[in-house]
Every structure is written in structure tokens, then in C-alpha cells.
């Protein structure tokens, strides 16, 4: 598998607090990488470094490098807006805008100056198909997104992310607020999406990581303890702390 994201000696400080320590990782293209670890170990912080969402936080300091397709995303030349278009994000709570389903999906493309109605229609349809939501909403496109169920709203957020045609999709516990059936739907969807996108997901649920991902990264106290093929990490972990965590002995 080709490497999409290369992280080298990454350090992140919130003021004096050293939240990510010497993180080195290689994230493969067209695969699902799951980030696991106990609460507070730095999973979300790390995820947010990949599209520079942490830039908004006061007192933050980042050292080391992150390359996406060989480009250093923290270099002064990097255009952060363009980066966020390439690296989409879906959050824990579905957060549709209180506007129509169509306008939610068209929001990103319009922001990027796509105005042509035919092009927008196409993007909306393709994104909703991509997010496995089209069949359920094709007759409701101009109804409010707030009328959808929680699982549908989360798939709408995925469609919204896909509409700007990203290369990478970051998912921060995107199923943790959903019922088991909606969760399964999103897990199946993510398996399909990896053919086109590189996916990095934070999950609290080890079973989900084992079911869905190709590569798993185990974080503890801001460090990567172990990273490797999911099957191997769960069947023959190398580090005793990984074994303790995946067998439920802490965290
Ligand atoms: N904006 C912030 N300012 C200061 N400290 C922060 C900030 N955000 C996170 N932290 C701290 O950094 C550490 C890592 O937090 P982070 O949210 O990345 O962990 P996590 O593994 O994603 O946890 P969880 O699974 O509970 O979401 C924690 O100690 C947290 O308190």
C-alpha cells in the first residue's frame, strides 16, 4: 500500500502540557486507519493535526512534520483553506445546518465558488449516493435536514464532506452517538469509501476498530505505543501495554 500521510517526530504542546510526544506514523492510502487508546491519550488532538484544526487553539505549539502526498502541511507555503478541502472531517455529533438537505450538501461547493445549477445538482446527487443516503432522501431534497434521523444526519454530514471532493476523510468517533443499526450502516459505508478516500477514524470502540480498519494505532499518554496491521495488532500485540488495553485490563 502506498503511504498517503507521513508523520515524523511530531510534538504538540498545549501551553506547557506536552500532549503529543514523538509521534511517527505512516498512514496508507485507500485504507482505514483506526486510532484507539484510553480517554485523554491524544487521539483527537492527533486527528486534528492532519487538517490543522488545532490552529484555532490559543497557546498551541507544534514541532516535527506531517506530509500529505509528500507535501509538508505545516510549511509556510501551505494554504490552509485548500488543505481543509483536501482533508474533510466528520465529528462525533452530527451537525447538519438548519437548512435543506440539498443546501447542506451544496454548502461546501458553493463556498468554493461552484454556482452552476447542473454541476451543483450532480455533486449533491453523487455525494448523497456516496454516503448511501440518496435513496432515502431523493424526494426530500428541499426539506429541512433537521427532520432526518440521527443516523441519516450523520450520513448527510459525510455527504457534505464528500461534496468538496476530498482525498482524506477524518472521522472523530462518528458513530458513538448512534444506535447499533445506524452504526453498522456507517461502518459498511466507510468500507466502501476507502476505495476512493484515505480514512482515519478515532474510535473508543475496539470492536469497531477490529471490524472495520486495516491499520490500528494505539495511543497512550500522547505517544504511539504500537501501530500495525489491525489483524496482527489485535491477535499478536508486541507491546505488553497494547495487550493489556485490548484485553480490557485498563482504559
Ligand atoms: N484545547 C486544549 N487545551 C488544553 N489541553 C487540551 C486541549 N484539548 C485537549 N487537551 C488535553 O490533551 C490531552 C489529549 O486530549 P484529546 O482530546 O486529544 O484525547 P482523546 O484521546 O481524544 O480523548 P477522548 O477519547 O476522551 O476524546 C488531554 O489531556 C486533554 O485534556
Coordinates of C-alpha atoms and ligand atoms in Angstrom, one line a residue:
X1 CA 0.0 0.0 0.0
X2 CA 1.2 3.5 -0.8
X3 CA 1.7 6.0 2.0
X4 CA -0.7 8.9 2.0
X5 CA 0.3 10.6 5.2
X6 CA 3.7 10.6 6.7
X7 CA 4.2 11.9 10.3
X8 CA 7.6 12.5 11.6
X9 CA 8.7 13.2 15.2
X10 CA 5.5 15.2 15.8
X11 CA 5.3 17.1 19.1
X12 CA 2.3 19.1 20.2
X13 CA 2.1 21.3 23.3
X14 CA -1.0 23.0 24.8
X15 CA 0.9 25.7 26.7
X16 CA 3.2 23.7 29.0
X17 CA 1.4 20.5 28.5
X18 CA 3.1 18.1 26.1
X19 CA 0.1 16.4 24.5
X20 CA 1.7 14.5 21.6
X21 CA 5.2 13.1 22.0
X22 CA 7.5 11.9 19.2
X23 CA 4.6 10.7 17.0
X24 CA 5.9 8.9 13.9
X25 CA 3.4 7.2 11.7
X26 CA 2.8 6.2 8.1
X27 CA -0.8 6.2 7.1
X28 CA -1.6 4.2 3.9
X29 CA -3.7 5.4 1.0
X30 CA -7.1 3.9 0.3
X31 CA -7.2 2.2 3.7
X32 CA -8.9 2.7 7.0
X33 CA -6.6 3.6 9.9
X34 CA -8.2 3.4 13.4
X35 CA -6.8 5.4 16.3
X36 CA -7.5 3.8 19.7
X37 CA -6.5 4.4 23.3
X38 CA -7.9 5.5 26.6
X39 CA -9.6 8.8 27.1
X40 CA -7.2 11.7 27.1
X41 CA -4.4 9.9 25.3
X42 CA -4.3 12.4 22.4
X43 CA -6.3 10.6 19.6
X44 CA -8.5 13.7 18.8
X45 CA -5.6 16.0 19.1
X46 CA -3.6 14.0 16.7
X47 CA -6.6 13.7 14.2
X48 CA -7.0 17.5 14.3
X49 CA -3.3 18.0 13.4
X50 CA -4.0 16.3 10.0
X51 CA -6.2 19.2 8.7
X52 CA -4.7 21.9 11.0
X53 CA -7.9 22.2 13.0
X54 CA -5.8 22.8 16.1
X55 CA -4.5 26.1 14.5
X56 CA -7.6 27.8 16.2
X57 CA -6.4 26.9 19.7
X58 CA -4.5 29.5 21.7
X59 CA -1.1 28.6 23.1
X60 CA -0.6 25.6 20.9
X61 CA 2.8 24.7 19.6
X62 CA 3.6 22.0 17.0
X63 CA 7.0 20.7 16.0
X64 CA 8.0 17.9 13.6
X65 CA 6.4 17.3 10.3
X66 CA 3.3 15.9 8.6
X67 CA 3.4 15.3 4.9
X68 CA 0.4 14.6 2.8
X69 CA 1.3 13.1 -0.6
X70 CA 4.8 14.3 0.1
X71 CA 3.8 18.0 0.9
X72 CA 4.6 19.4 4.3
X73 CA 1.2 20.7 5.6
X74 CA 2.9 22.9 8.2
X75 CA 5.1 24.7 5.7
X76 CA 4.5 28.4 5.5
X77 CA 3.5 28.0 1.8
X78 CA 0.6 25.6 2.7
X79 CA -2.8 27.2 2.0
X80 CA -4.8 26.1 5.0
X81 CA -8.2 26.5 3.2
X82 CA -7.0 24.3 0.3
X83 CA -5.7 21.8 2.8
X84 CA -9.1 21.6 4.6
X85 CA -10.7 21.0 1.2
X86 CA -8.4 18.0 0.7
X87 CA -8.9 16.7 4.2
X88 CA -12.5 16.5 5.2
X89 CA -13.8 15.9 8.7
X90 CA -16.9 14.3 10.3
X91 CA -17.5 14.8 14.0
X92 CA -19.0 12.8 16.9
X93 CA -22.3 14.7 16.9
X94 CA -24.0 15.0 13.5
X95 CA -24.1 18.8 12.9
X96 CA -26.2 19.5 9.9
X97 CA -27.1 23.1 9.3
X98 CA -30.7 24.0 9.8
X99 CA -31.3 24.4 6.1
X100 CA -32.5 21.9 3.4
X101 CA -30.7 18.6 2.7
X102 CA -29.7 19.9 -0.8
X103 CA -28.3 23.1 0.7
X104 CA -26.3 21.2 3.3
X105 CA -24.5 19.2 0.7
X106 CA -24.2 22.1 -1.7
X107 CA -22.7 24.3 1.0
X108 CA -19.0 23.4 0.5
X109 CA -19.1 23.5 -3.3
X110 CA -20.8 26.9 -3.2
X111 CA -18.2 28.2 -0.8
X112 CA -15.6 27.1 -3.4
X113 CA -17.5 29.2 -5.9
X114 CA -19.4 26.5 -7.8
X115 CA -22.6 28.2 -8.9
X116 CA -23.7 26.3 -12.0
X117 CA -27.0 24.6 -11.1
X118 CA -26.4 21.5 -13.2
X119 CA -22.9 21.0 -11.7
X120 CA -24.3 21.5 -8.1
X121 CA -27.2 19.1 -8.8
X122 CA -24.7 16.5 -9.9
X123 CA -22.4 17.0 -6.9
X124 CA -25.3 16.8 -4.5
X125 CA -26.6 13.6 -6.1
X126 CA -23.1 12.0 -6.3
X127 CA -22.3 12.9 -2.7
X128 CA -25.6 11.6 -1.4
X129 CA -25.1 8.3 -3.4
X130 CA -21.5 8.2 -2.0
X131 CA -22.8 8.5 1.5
X132 CA -25.5 5.8 1.0
X133 CA -28.3 8.3 1.6
X134 CA -29.6 9.1 -1.9
X135 CA -32.4 6.5 -2.0
X136 CA -33.7 7.7 1.4
X137 CA -33.8 11.4 0.6
X138 CA -34.0 11.9 -3.1
X139 CA -37.6 13.0 -2.8
X140 CA -36.9 15.2 0.2
X141 CA -34.0 17.3 -1.0
X142 CA -35.7 20.6 -0.3
X143 CA -36.9 19.6 3.1
X144 CA -35.0 20.6 6.3
X145 CA -32.1 18.4 7.3
X146 CA -33.3 18.6 10.9
X147 CA -36.1 16.2 10.0
X148 CA -33.7 13.3 9.4
X149 CA -32.9 10.6 12.0
X150 CA -29.6 10.8 13.8
X151 CA -28.0 8.1 11.6
X152 CA -29.3 9.9 8.4
X153 CA -27.9 13.2 9.7
X154 CA -24.5 11.6 10.2
X155 CA -24.6 10.2 6.7
X156 CA -25.6 13.7 5.5
X157 CA -22.5 15.1 7.2
X158 CA -20.5 12.5 5.4
X159 CA -22.1 13.6 2.1
X160 CA -21.3 17.2 3.0
X161 CA -17.7 16.3 3.5
X162 CA -17.6 14.3 0.2
X163 CA -19.1 17.2 -1.8
X164 CA -15.9 19.1 -1.9
X165 CA -14.1 16.0 -3.3
X166 CA -11.5 15.5 -0.5
X167 CA -8.7 13.0 -0.6
X168 CA -8.8 12.1 3.1
X169 CA -11.7 11.8 5.5
X170 CA -11.2 12.2 9.2
X171 CA -13.8 10.7 11.5
X172 CA -13.8 11.6 15.2
X173 CA -16.0 9.0 17.0
X174 CA -18.5 9.5 14.3
X175 CA -20.8 6.6 15.3
X176 CA -20.6 6.9 19.1
X177 CA -23.9 8.8 19.3
X178 CA -25.7 6.3 17.1
X179 CA -27.8 3.2 17.6
X180 CA -26.3 -0.2 16.5
X181 CA -28.1 -0.3 13.2
X182 CA -27.1 3.2 12.1
X183 CA -23.6 2.4 13.3
X184 CA -23.4 -0.7 11.2
X185 CA -24.6 1.3 8.2
X186 CA -21.8 3.8 8.6
X187 CA -19.3 1.0 9.1
X188 CA -20.4 -0.6 5.8
X189 CA -20.3 2.8 4.1
X190 CA -16.8 3.5 5.4
X191 CA -15.6 0.2 4.0
X192 CA -16.9 1.3 0.5
X193 CA -15.5 4.8 0.8
X194 CA -11.9 3.6 1.4
X195 CA -11.8 2.6 -2.3
X196 CA -11.8 6.3 -3.1
X197 CA -10.5 8.0 0.0
X198 CA -8.0 7.6 2.8
X199 CA -9.8 7.3 6.1
X200 CA -8.5 8.0 9.6
X201 CA -11.0 7.3 12.4
X202 CA -10.9 7.8 16.1
X203 CA -12.9 5.2 17.9
X204 CA -13.5 4.3 21.6
X205 CA -14.8 1.0 20.4
X206 CA -12.1 -1.6 20.0
X207 CA -14.6 -4.0 18.4
X208 CA -15.3 -1.3 15.7
X209 CA -11.5 -0.8 15.1
X210 CA -11.1 -4.6 14.8
X211 CA -14.1 -4.9 12.5
X212 CA -13.5 -2.0 10.2
X213 CA -9.9 -0.9 10.0
X214 CA -6.9 -2.1 8.0
X215 CA -4.4 -0.5 10.3
X216 CA -4.7 0.3 14.0
X217 CA -2.6 2.8 16.0
X218 CA -2.6 2.5 19.8
X219 CA -2.0 5.8 21.7
X220 CA -1.2 6.1 25.4
X221 CA -0.3 9.4 27.2
X222 CA 0.3 11.2 23.9
X223 CA 2.7 8.5 22.5
X224 CA 2.2 5.9 19.8
X225 CA 2.8 2.6 21.7
X226 CA 2.1 0.4 18.7
X227 CA 0.9 0.7 15.1
X228 CA 0.4 -2.1 12.6
X229 CA -2.0 -4.2 10.6
X230 CA -5.2 -4.5 12.5
X231 CA -5.4 -8.3 12.5
X232 CA -1.9 -8.6 13.8
X233 CA -2.2 -5.8 16.4
X234 CA -5.3 -7.5 17.9
X235 CA -4.1 -11.1 17.6
X236 CA -0.4 -10.7 18.5
X237 CA 0.3 -7.3 20.0
X238 CA 4.0 -6.7 20.5
X239 CA 3.9 -4.3 23.5
X240 CA 2.5 -5.5 26.8
X241 CA 0.5 -2.3 27.2
X242 CA -1.3 -2.9 23.9
X243 CA -2.2 -6.3 25.1
X244 CA -3.5 -5.0 28.4
X245 CA -5.6 -2.4 26.7
X246 CA -7.1 -4.6 24.0
X247 CA -8.0 -7.2 26.6
X248 CA -9.8 -4.6 28.7
X249 CA -7.3 -4.5 31.6
X250 CA -7.2 -0.7 31.6
X251 CA -8.7 2.3 29.9
Ligands
LIG1 N1 -7.7 22.8 23.8 C1 -7.0 22.2 24.7 N2 -6.3 22.9 25.6 C2 -5.5 22.2 26.6 N3 -5.5 20.9 26.7 C3 -6.2 20.1 25.9 C4 -7.0 20.7 24.8 N4 -7.6 19.8 24.1 C5 -7.2 18.6 24.7 N5 -6.3 18.8 25.7 C6 -5.7 17.8 26.6 O1 -4.8 17.0 25.8 C7 -4.9 15.6 26.1 C8 -5.4 14.8 24.9 O2 -6.8 15.1 24.7 P1 -7.6 14.5 23.4 O3 -8.9 15.1 23.4 O4 -6.8 14.6 22.2 O5 -7.6 13.0 23.9 P2 -8.5 11.8 23.3 O6 -7.6 10.6 23.3 O7 -9.1 12.2 22.0 O8 -9.6 11.7 24.4 P3 -11.2 11.3 24.3 O9 -11.2 9.9 23.9 O10 -11.6 11.4 25.8 O11 -11.8 12.2 23.4 C9 -5.9 15.6 27.3 O12 -5.1 15.6 28.5 C10 -6.7 16.9 27.2 O13 -7.1 17.3 28.5

